[in-house]
């Protein structure tokens, strides 16, 4: 084999790993976000209040966020392929449980366990990043992060499957998809290079880096907005504007799809221009669109415009932020991804709970959106104080 043939083979394996890691994440995210597009049906089936619905939507996000840290560390130490396959096998358990439960309490247990599907983000990013040089990682990480598209695919397909074939068929469908992707991943992907001398203590050293926590804060806003609004959009539209479940699911799919598509564009832009400068405008844009949403609760078209606008900017910001992740502590990408991804996931956990509580107290969702605008301003100030006005730099 010539040097050129070897390089071509290496590139092919890299793109195959990137492609299958992305598709596997899409399937995992479909399971992770399965409750949102079916929230109306679940509310009827289990007689749920608004606060119970929002707790159900938030529960998978909790475990899927917290467990990104150890799963990211395991991927760095033992290899992303092994961890991915074990994860997909585990997801089958709660998917099957959901078809058997008859009480709200057991549904919450299944929701907690299916949250492990959200850790696929830490595995996918760790696995995909090792095949590409630093100058191409922004785009590569943006592409693999398009696995977030699973939220959109779930919103687009699951309500129709439930309406046409029954509630349980949704979960049989998800189980079949998961098995198919696990088989493809096992056959066609090779294991990533790992450093088995790494220790958990060494991996946790990323927590000592202040930049890890700043990126976590920024991702708390951008990715948290993506997860929260993907889950809450059907609830908002059904409750405020009386939109049917399937139609609300289509709007949620549009939101999640657009947010995901712009993510690699943000990563590619961060390969060429200064990421921190772009983040200033991202945080300002999120704040502006949040204000627009608060003023349009009586106009469905403008309300949707505000949600989609905020999501597009947040999706772009997700790509920009993850361009910087491999530079925080090189060689521990999985660990940094786990920390940043965990905080970002928690950004999708707390808002639905707050929105549910606020609605219970006030009868309105408006105050929850005001809190989003305030979070945007906090992130902008932290960015300006630390990285724009200050002398700290992650990517030169």
GROMACS .gro file of C-alpha atoms in nm:
model
  396
    1UNK     CA    1   0.000   0.000   0.000
    2UNK     CA    2   0.136   0.342  -0.097
    3UNK     CA    3   0.149   0.640   0.140
    4UNK     CA    4  -0.135   0.799  -0.056
    5UNK     CA    5  -0.347   0.484  -0.024
    6UNK     CA    6  -0.278   0.471   0.349
    7UNK     CA    7  -0.383   0.835   0.390
    8UNK     CA    8  -0.699   0.772   0.189
    9UNK     CA    9  -0.780   0.469   0.405
   10UNK     CA   10  -0.722   0.669   0.723
   11UNK     CA   11  -0.948   0.950   0.603
   12UNK     CA   12  -1.218   0.698   0.509
   13UNK     CA   13  -1.207   0.536   0.853
   14UNK     CA   14  -1.221   0.880   1.016
   15UNK     CA   15  -1.528   0.986   0.819
   16UNK     CA   16  -1.696   0.648   0.875
   17UNK     CA   17  -1.638   0.680   1.250
   18UNK     CA   18  -1.772   1.036   1.241
   19UNK     CA   19  -2.080   0.935   1.040
   20UNK     CA   20  -2.179   0.634   1.249
   21UNK     CA   21  -2.109   0.814   1.576
   22UNK     CA   22  -2.342   1.091   1.460
   23UNK     CA   23  -2.623   0.856   1.354
   24UNK     CA   24  -2.588   0.656   1.676
   25UNK     CA   25  -2.625   0.978   1.873
   26UNK     CA   26  -2.937   1.067   1.674
   27UNK     CA   27  -3.096   0.736   1.773
   28UNK     CA   28  -2.992   0.778   2.138
   29UNK     CA   29  -3.129   1.132   2.147
   30UNK     CA   30  -3.460   1.006   2.008
   31UNK     CA   31  -3.488   0.788   2.318
   32UNK     CA   32  -3.364   1.067   2.544
   33UNK     CA   33  -3.636   1.308   2.425
   34UNK     CA   34  -3.917   1.057   2.369
   35UNK     CA   35  -4.156   1.206   2.626
   36UNK     CA   36  -4.175   1.562   2.491
   37UNK     CA   37  -4.367   1.493   2.168
   38UNK     CA   38  -4.598   1.252   2.354
   39UNK     CA   39  -4.657   1.482   2.653
   40UNK     CA   40  -5.021   1.545   2.570
   41UNK     CA   41  -5.099   1.175   2.536
   42UNK     CA   42  -4.907   1.093   2.853
   43UNK     CA   43  -5.097   1.362   3.043
   44UNK     CA   44  -5.425   1.194   2.952
   45UNK     CA   45  -5.297   0.839   3.004
   46UNK     CA   46  -5.155   0.909   3.352
   47UNK     CA   47  -5.381   1.205   3.452
   48UNK     CA   48  -5.091   1.450   3.488
   49UNK     CA   49  -5.095   1.814   3.595
   50UNK     CA   50  -4.870   2.073   3.426
   51UNK     CA   51  -4.607   2.043   3.701
   52UNK     CA   52  -4.612   1.661   3.674
   53UNK     CA   53  -4.567   1.685   3.297
   54UNK     CA   54  -4.271   1.920   3.328
   55UNK     CA   55  -4.112   1.694   3.594
   56UNK     CA   56  -4.148   1.399   3.357
   57UNK     CA   57  -3.986   1.598   3.075
   58UNK     CA   58  -3.699   1.706   3.300
   59UNK     CA   59  -3.624   1.369   3.463
   60UNK     CA   60  -3.437   1.205   3.170
   61UNK     CA   61  -3.229   1.520   3.136
   62UNK     CA   62  -3.103   1.487   3.495
   63UNK     CA   63  -2.928   1.150   3.467
   64UNK     CA   64  -2.828   1.215   3.106
   65UNK     CA   65  -2.649   1.528   3.224
   66UNK     CA   66  -2.481   1.414   3.545
   67UNK     CA   67  -2.357   1.086   3.398
   68UNK     CA   68  -2.185   1.259   3.108
   69UNK     CA   69  -1.889   1.322   3.337
   70UNK     CA   70  -1.804   0.957   3.426
   71UNK     CA   71  -1.906   0.834   3.080
   72UNK     CA   72  -1.674   1.087   2.914
   73UNK     CA   73  -1.389   0.974   3.140
   74UNK     CA   74  -1.458   0.607   3.062
   75UNK     CA   75  -1.452   0.684   2.690
   76UNK     CA   76  -1.107   0.843   2.717
   77UNK     CA   77  -0.971   0.552   2.923
   78UNK     CA   78  -1.130   0.244   2.766
   79UNK     CA   79  -1.243   0.358   2.422
   80UNK     CA   80  -1.555   0.520   2.283
   81UNK     CA   81  -1.662   0.217   2.079
   82UNK     CA   82  -1.688  -0.011   2.383
   83UNK     CA   83  -1.869   0.251   2.589
   84UNK     CA   84  -2.109   0.333   2.304
   85UNK     CA   85  -2.207  -0.032   2.259
   86UNK     CA   86  -2.263  -0.085   2.632
   87UNK     CA   87  -2.469   0.232   2.646
   88UNK     CA   88  -2.695   0.131   2.357
   89UNK     CA   89  -2.751  -0.209   2.517
   90UNK     CA   90  -2.847  -0.045   2.847
   91UNK     CA   91  -3.098   0.192   2.683
   92UNK     CA   92  -3.308  -0.106   2.573
   93UNK     CA   93  -3.400  -0.177   2.939
   94UNK     CA   94  -3.590   0.146   3.019
   95UNK     CA   95  -3.745   0.154   2.670
   96UNK     CA   96  -3.899  -0.185   2.741
   97UNK     CA   97  -4.001  -0.073   3.092
   98UNK     CA   98  -4.204   0.217   2.954
   99UNK     CA   99  -4.430  -0.025   2.768
  100UNK     CA  100  -4.506  -0.210   3.094
  101UNK     CA  101  -4.560   0.066   3.353
  102UNK     CA  102  -4.905   0.169   3.475
  103UNK     CA  103  -4.828   0.432   3.740
  104UNK     CA  104  -4.673   0.778   3.727
  105UNK     CA  105  -4.409   0.681   3.985
  106UNK     CA  106  -4.280   0.389   3.778
  107UNK     CA  107  -4.291   0.606   3.467
  108UNK     CA  108  -4.055   0.849   3.642
  109UNK     CA  109  -3.817   0.561   3.724
  110UNK     CA  110  -3.813   0.456   3.359
  111UNK     CA  111  -3.766   0.820   3.256
  112UNK     CA  112  -3.465   0.850   3.487
  113UNK     CA  113  -3.302   0.539   3.341
  114UNK     CA  114  -3.369   0.633   2.979
  115UNK     CA  115  -3.183   0.953   3.061
  116UNK     CA  116  -2.860   0.755   3.014
  117UNK     CA  117  -2.921   0.796   2.641
  118UNK     CA  118  -2.820   1.159   2.684
  119UNK     CA  119  -2.466   1.056   2.779
  120UNK     CA  120  -2.415   0.950   2.417
  121UNK     CA  121  -2.308   1.309   2.359
  122UNK     CA  122  -1.994   1.272   2.574
  123UNK     CA  123  -1.909   0.938   2.409
  124UNK     CA  124  -1.969   1.062   2.056
  125UNK     CA  125  -1.761   1.378   2.093
  126UNK     CA  126  -1.475   1.191   2.260
  127UNK     CA  127  -1.482   0.917   1.996
  128UNK     CA  128  -1.511   1.142   1.690
  129UNK     CA  129  -1.259   1.408   1.791
  130UNK     CA  130  -0.955   1.177   1.801
  131UNK     CA  131  -0.966   1.108   1.427
  132UNK     CA  132  -0.919   1.471   1.320
  133UNK     CA  133  -0.638   1.728   1.361
  134UNK     CA  134  -0.704   2.039   1.577
  135UNK     CA  135  -0.758   2.268   1.278
  136UNK     CA  136  -1.053   2.054   1.164
  137UNK     CA  137  -1.203   1.970   1.502
  138UNK     CA  138  -1.445   2.262   1.506
  139UNK     CA  139  -1.627   2.131   1.201
  140UNK     CA  140  -1.592   1.765   1.304
  141UNK     CA  141  -1.730   1.830   1.653
  142UNK     CA  142  -2.007   2.036   1.498
  143UNK     CA  143  -2.101   1.745   1.272
  144UNK     CA  144  -2.103   1.478   1.543
  145UNK     CA  145  -2.300   1.713   1.764
  146UNK     CA  146  -2.570   1.707   1.498
  147UNK     CA  147  -2.669   1.392   1.683
  148UNK     CA  148  -2.888   1.643   1.869
  149UNK     CA  149  -3.108   1.606   1.561
  150UNK     CA  150  -3.254   1.305   1.741
  151UNK     CA  151  -3.476   1.549   1.931
  152UNK     CA  152  -3.617   1.674   1.600
  153UNK     CA  153  -3.657   1.324   1.456
  154UNK     CA  154  -3.841   1.214   1.771
  155UNK     CA  155  -4.077   1.512   1.754
  156UNK     CA  156  -4.137   1.448   1.384
  157UNK     CA  157  -4.202   1.073   1.400
  158UNK     CA  158  -4.314   0.956   1.744
  159UNK     CA  159  -4.656   1.128   1.761
  160UNK     CA  160  -4.752   0.986   1.421
  161UNK     CA  161  -4.636   0.636   1.518
  162UNK     CA  162  -4.836   0.653   1.839
  163UNK     CA  163  -5.147   0.781   1.659
  164UNK     CA  164  -5.127   0.519   1.382
  165UNK     CA  165  -4.997   0.211   1.563
  166UNK     CA  166  -5.040   0.270   1.936
  167UNK     CA  167  -4.834   0.405   2.228
  168UNK     CA  168  -4.624   0.092   2.286
  169UNK     CA  169  -4.520   0.073   1.921
  170UNK     CA  170  -4.321   0.394   1.971
  171UNK     CA  171  -4.087   0.214   2.210
  172UNK     CA  172  -4.060  -0.103   2.005
  173UNK     CA  173  -3.959   0.120   1.714
  174UNK     CA  174  -3.691   0.290   1.926
  175UNK     CA  175  -3.559  -0.048   2.046
  176UNK     CA  176  -3.526  -0.180   1.690
  177UNK     CA  177  -3.340   0.135   1.580
  178UNK     CA  178  -3.103   0.107   1.875
  179UNK     CA  179  -3.020  -0.257   1.800
  180UNK     CA  180  -2.958  -0.182   1.431
  181UNK     CA  181  -2.717   0.103   1.512
  182UNK     CA  182  -2.536  -0.104   1.774
  183UNK     CA  183  -2.477  -0.381   1.519
  184UNK     CA  184  -2.354  -0.135   1.252
  185UNK     CA  185  -2.126   0.036   1.502
  186UNK     CA  186  -1.983  -0.295   1.620
  187UNK     CA  187  -1.908  -0.416   1.265
  188UNK     CA  188  -1.784  -0.106   1.086
  189UNK     CA  189  -1.616   0.114   1.349
  190UNK     CA  190  -1.275   0.051   1.497
  191UNK     CA  191  -1.179   0.139   1.851
  192UNK     CA  192  -1.023   0.479   1.915
  193UNK     CA  193  -0.668   0.505   2.048
  194UNK     CA  194  -0.668   0.532   2.428
  195UNK     CA  195  -0.419   0.599   2.704
  196UNK     CA  196  -0.476   0.331   2.969
  197UNK     CA  197  -0.232   0.500   3.205
  198UNK     CA  198  -0.492   0.769   3.267
  199UNK     CA  199  -0.653   0.772   3.608
  200UNK     CA  200  -0.988   0.908   3.719
  201UNK     CA  201  -0.803   1.157   3.939
  202UNK     CA  202  -0.606   1.278   3.639
  203UNK     CA  203  -0.917   1.311   3.429
  204UNK     CA  204  -1.091   1.508   3.704
  205UNK     CA  205  -0.808   1.761   3.685
  206UNK     CA  206  -1.020   1.941   3.426
  207UNK     CA  207  -1.234   2.061   3.718
  208UNK     CA  208  -0.937   2.268   3.835
  209UNK     CA  209  -0.933   2.463   3.509
  210UNK     CA  210  -1.144   2.778   3.539
  211UNK     CA  211  -1.208   2.770   3.165
  212UNK     CA  212  -1.393   2.440   3.209
  213UNK     CA  213  -1.646   2.611   3.435
  214UNK     CA  214  -1.684   2.918   3.215
  215UNK     CA  215  -1.753   2.701   2.911
  216UNK     CA  216  -1.994   2.502   3.126
  217UNK     CA  217  -2.181   2.820   3.217
  218UNK     CA  218  -2.204   2.928   2.855
  219UNK     CA  219  -2.319   2.582   2.747
  220UNK     CA  220  -2.569   2.580   3.034
  221UNK     CA  221  -2.741   2.863   2.848
  222UNK     CA  222  -2.706   2.757   2.484
  223UNK     CA  223  -2.754   2.381   2.504
  224UNK     CA  224  -2.993   2.415   2.796
  225UNK     CA  225  -3.208   2.642   2.581
  226UNK     CA  226  -3.204   2.385   2.301
  227UNK     CA  227  -3.310   2.097   2.529
  228UNK     CA  228  -3.564   2.301   2.724
  229UNK     CA  229  -3.740   2.451   2.425
  230UNK     CA  230  -3.742   2.121   2.237
  231UNK     CA  231  -3.923   1.969   2.535
  232UNK     CA  232  -4.141   2.269   2.619
  233UNK     CA  233  -4.248   2.384   2.271
  234UNK     CA  234  -4.523   2.118   2.241
  235UNK     CA  235  -4.643   2.207   2.593
  236UNK     CA  236  -4.647   2.581   2.516
  237UNK     CA  237  -4.831   2.538   2.187
  238UNK     CA  238  -5.084   2.289   2.319
  239UNK     CA  239  -5.157   2.480   2.640
  240UNK     CA  240  -5.141   2.843   2.520
  241UNK     CA  241  -5.262   2.817   2.160
  242UNK     CA  242  -5.451   2.482   2.166
  243UNK     CA  243  -5.241   2.336   1.886
  244UNK     CA  244  -5.302   1.959   1.825
  245UNK     CA  245  -5.031   1.718   1.951
  246UNK     CA  246  -4.905   1.609   1.606
  247UNK     CA  247  -4.885   1.969   1.482
  248UNK     CA  248  -4.709   2.081   1.800
  249UNK     CA  249  -4.463   1.797   1.745
  250UNK     CA  250  -4.392   1.926   1.395
  251UNK     CA  251  -4.313   2.271   1.533
  252UNK     CA  252  -4.084   2.115   1.794
  253UNK     CA  253  -3.912   1.917   1.516
  254UNK     CA  254  -3.864   2.238   1.317
  255UNK     CA  255  -3.710   2.407   1.620
  256UNK     CA  256  -3.478   2.118   1.707
  257UNK     CA  257  -3.382   2.060   1.343
  258UNK     CA  258  -3.286   2.420   1.273
  259UNK     CA  259  -3.092   2.445   1.600
  260UNK     CA  260  -2.897   2.132   1.512
  261UNK     CA  261  -2.825   2.221   1.149
  262UNK     CA  262  -2.660   2.551   1.243
  263UNK     CA  263  -2.436   2.386   1.505
  264UNK     CA  264  -2.162   2.272   1.262
  265UNK     CA  265  -2.182   2.615   1.096
  266UNK     CA  266  -2.096   2.764   1.435
  267UNK     CA  267  -1.809   2.517   1.473
  268UNK     CA  268  -1.673   2.596   1.125
  269UNK     CA  269  -1.700   2.970   1.191
  270UNK     CA  270  -1.507   2.924   1.517
  271UNK     CA  271  -1.229   2.756   1.314
  272UNK     CA  272  -1.183   3.085   1.125
  273UNK     CA  273  -1.276   3.365   1.363
  274UNK     CA  274  -1.235   3.442   1.733
  275UNK     CA  275  -1.491   3.233   1.922
  276UNK     CA  276  -1.520   3.464   2.221
  277UNK     CA  277  -1.602   3.765   2.006
  278UNK     CA  278  -1.883   3.571   1.839
  279UNK     CA  279  -2.020   3.455   2.174
  280UNK     CA  280  -2.085   3.817   2.275
  281UNK     CA  281  -2.340   3.855   1.998
  282UNK     CA  282  -2.484   3.510   2.063
  283UNK     CA  283  -2.569   3.597   2.424
  284UNK     CA  284  -2.710   3.935   2.324
  285UNK     CA  285  -2.920   3.769   2.052
  286UNK     CA  286  -3.064   3.510   2.293
  287UNK     CA  287  -3.159   3.788   2.534
  288UNK     CA  288  -3.332   3.989   2.259
  289UNK     CA  289  -3.534   3.692   2.135
  290UNK     CA  290  -3.630   3.599   2.491
  291UNK     CA  291  -3.776   3.948   2.531
  292UNK     CA  292  -3.966   3.904   2.203
  293UNK     CA  293  -4.116   3.577   2.331
  294UNK     CA  294  -4.238   3.740   2.653
  295UNK     CA  295  -4.426   4.002   2.451
  296UNK     CA  296  -4.599   3.764   2.209
  297UNK     CA  297  -4.802   3.524   2.424
  298UNK     CA  298  -5.116   3.637   2.240
  299UNK     CA  299  -4.974   3.596   1.888
  300UNK     CA  300  -4.886   3.242   1.782
  301UNK     CA  301  -4.680   3.336   1.473
  302UNK     CA  302  -4.461   3.588   1.657
  303UNK     CA  303  -4.429   3.351   1.952
  304UNK     CA  304  -4.295   3.075   1.724
  305UNK     CA  305  -4.068   3.328   1.551
  306UNK     CA  306  -3.916   3.419   1.887
  307UNK     CA  307  -3.861   3.056   1.989
  308UNK     CA  308  -3.705   2.960   1.656
  309UNK     CA  309  -3.485   3.272   1.654
  310UNK     CA  310  -3.354   3.201   2.003
  311UNK     CA  311  -3.291   2.840   1.907
  312UNK     CA  312  -3.099   2.925   1.590
  313UNK     CA  313  -2.866   3.155   1.780
  314UNK     CA  314  -2.823   2.902   2.062
  315UNK     CA  315  -2.750   2.622   1.813
  316UNK     CA  316  -2.481   2.834   1.647
  317UNK     CA  317  -2.341   2.906   1.993
  318UNK     CA  318  -2.323   2.536   2.077
  319UNK     CA  319  -2.086   2.486   1.784
  320UNK     CA  320  -1.873   2.783   1.882
  321UNK     CA  321  -1.839   2.669   2.243
  322UNK     CA  322  -1.739   2.314   2.154
  323UNK     CA  323  -1.465   2.437   1.925
  324UNK     CA  324  -1.291   2.541   2.247
  325UNK     CA  325  -1.342   2.220   2.445
  326UNK     CA  326  -1.038   2.022   2.314
  327UNK     CA  327  -0.808   2.316   2.404
  328UNK     CA  328  -0.893   2.337   2.773
  329UNK     CA  329  -0.684   2.037   2.876
  330UNK     CA  330  -0.561   1.849   2.571
  331UNK     CA  331  -0.570   1.470   2.601
  332UNK     CA  332  -0.874   1.481   2.827
  333UNK     CA  333  -1.134   1.579   2.569
  334UNK     CA  334  -1.382   1.323   2.700
  335UNK     CA  335  -1.352   1.453   3.057
  336UNK     CA  336  -1.390   1.818   2.954
  337UNK     CA  337  -1.680   1.721   2.728
  338UNK     CA  338  -1.840   1.541   3.020
  339UNK     CA  339  -1.816   1.844   3.250
  340UNK     CA  340  -1.931   2.098   2.992
  341UNK     CA  341  -2.198   1.864   2.859
  342UNK     CA  342  -2.324   1.790   3.211
  343UNK     CA  343  -2.375   2.156   3.293
  344UNK     CA  344  -2.534   2.212   2.954
  345UNK     CA  345  -2.769   1.923   3.016
  346UNK     CA  346  -2.862   2.062   3.356
  347UNK     CA  347  -2.948   2.379   3.170
  348UNK     CA  348  -3.217   2.168   3.010
  349UNK     CA  349  -3.322   2.009   3.341
  350UNK     CA  350  -3.403   2.306   3.560
  351UNK     CA  351  -3.603   2.532   3.321
  352UNK     CA  352  -3.891   2.286   3.265
  353UNK     CA  353  -3.922   2.242   3.643
  354UNK     CA  354  -3.917   2.618   3.698
  355UNK     CA  355  -4.168   2.671   3.420
  356UNK     CA  356  -4.400   2.411   3.575
  357UNK     CA  357  -4.373   2.567   3.922
  358UNK     CA  358  -4.416   2.920   3.786
  359UNK     CA  359  -4.725   2.815   3.593
  360UNK     CA  360  -4.868   2.657   3.909
  361UNK     CA  361  -4.813   2.977   4.106
  362UNK     CA  362  -4.903   3.239   3.844
  363UNK     CA  363  -5.104   3.058   3.576
  364UNK     CA  364  -4.857   3.188   3.314
  365UNK     CA  365  -4.526   3.085   3.156
  366UNK     CA  366  -4.405   3.442   3.102
  367UNK     CA  367  -4.180   3.475   3.407
  368UNK     CA  368  -3.987   3.164   3.300
  369UNK     CA  369  -3.891   3.335   2.973
  370UNK     CA  370  -3.788   3.649   3.162
  371UNK     CA  371  -3.542   3.432   3.358
  372UNK     CA  372  -3.396   3.313   3.025
  373UNK     CA  373  -3.329   3.675   2.925
  374UNK     CA  374  -3.158   3.741   3.259
  375UNK     CA  375  -2.939   3.430   3.216
  376UNK     CA  376  -2.831   3.560   2.875
  377UNK     CA  377  -2.720   3.886   3.034
  378UNK     CA  378  -2.529   3.703   3.310
  379UNK     CA  379  -2.341   3.495   3.053
  380UNK     CA  380  -2.261   3.803   2.846
  381UNK     CA  381  -2.118   3.981   3.152
  382UNK     CA  382  -1.909   3.677   3.254
  383UNK     CA  383  -1.773   3.650   2.899
  384UNK     CA  384  -1.690   4.020   2.879
  385UNK     CA  385  -1.529   4.031   3.224
  386UNK     CA  386  -1.319   3.715   3.186
  387UNK     CA  387  -1.232   3.678   2.817
  388UNK     CA  388  -1.301   4.007   2.637
  389UNK     CA  389  -1.198   4.269   2.892
  390UNK     CA  390  -0.966   4.025   3.073
  391UNK     CA  391  -0.651   3.859   2.943
  392UNK     CA  392  -0.762   3.492   2.951
  393UNK     CA  393  -0.773   3.308   2.617
  394UNK     CA  394  -0.867   2.949   2.533
  395UNK     CA  395  -0.824   2.952   2.155
  396UNK     CA  396  -0.584   3.221   2.035
   0.00000   0.00000   0.00000
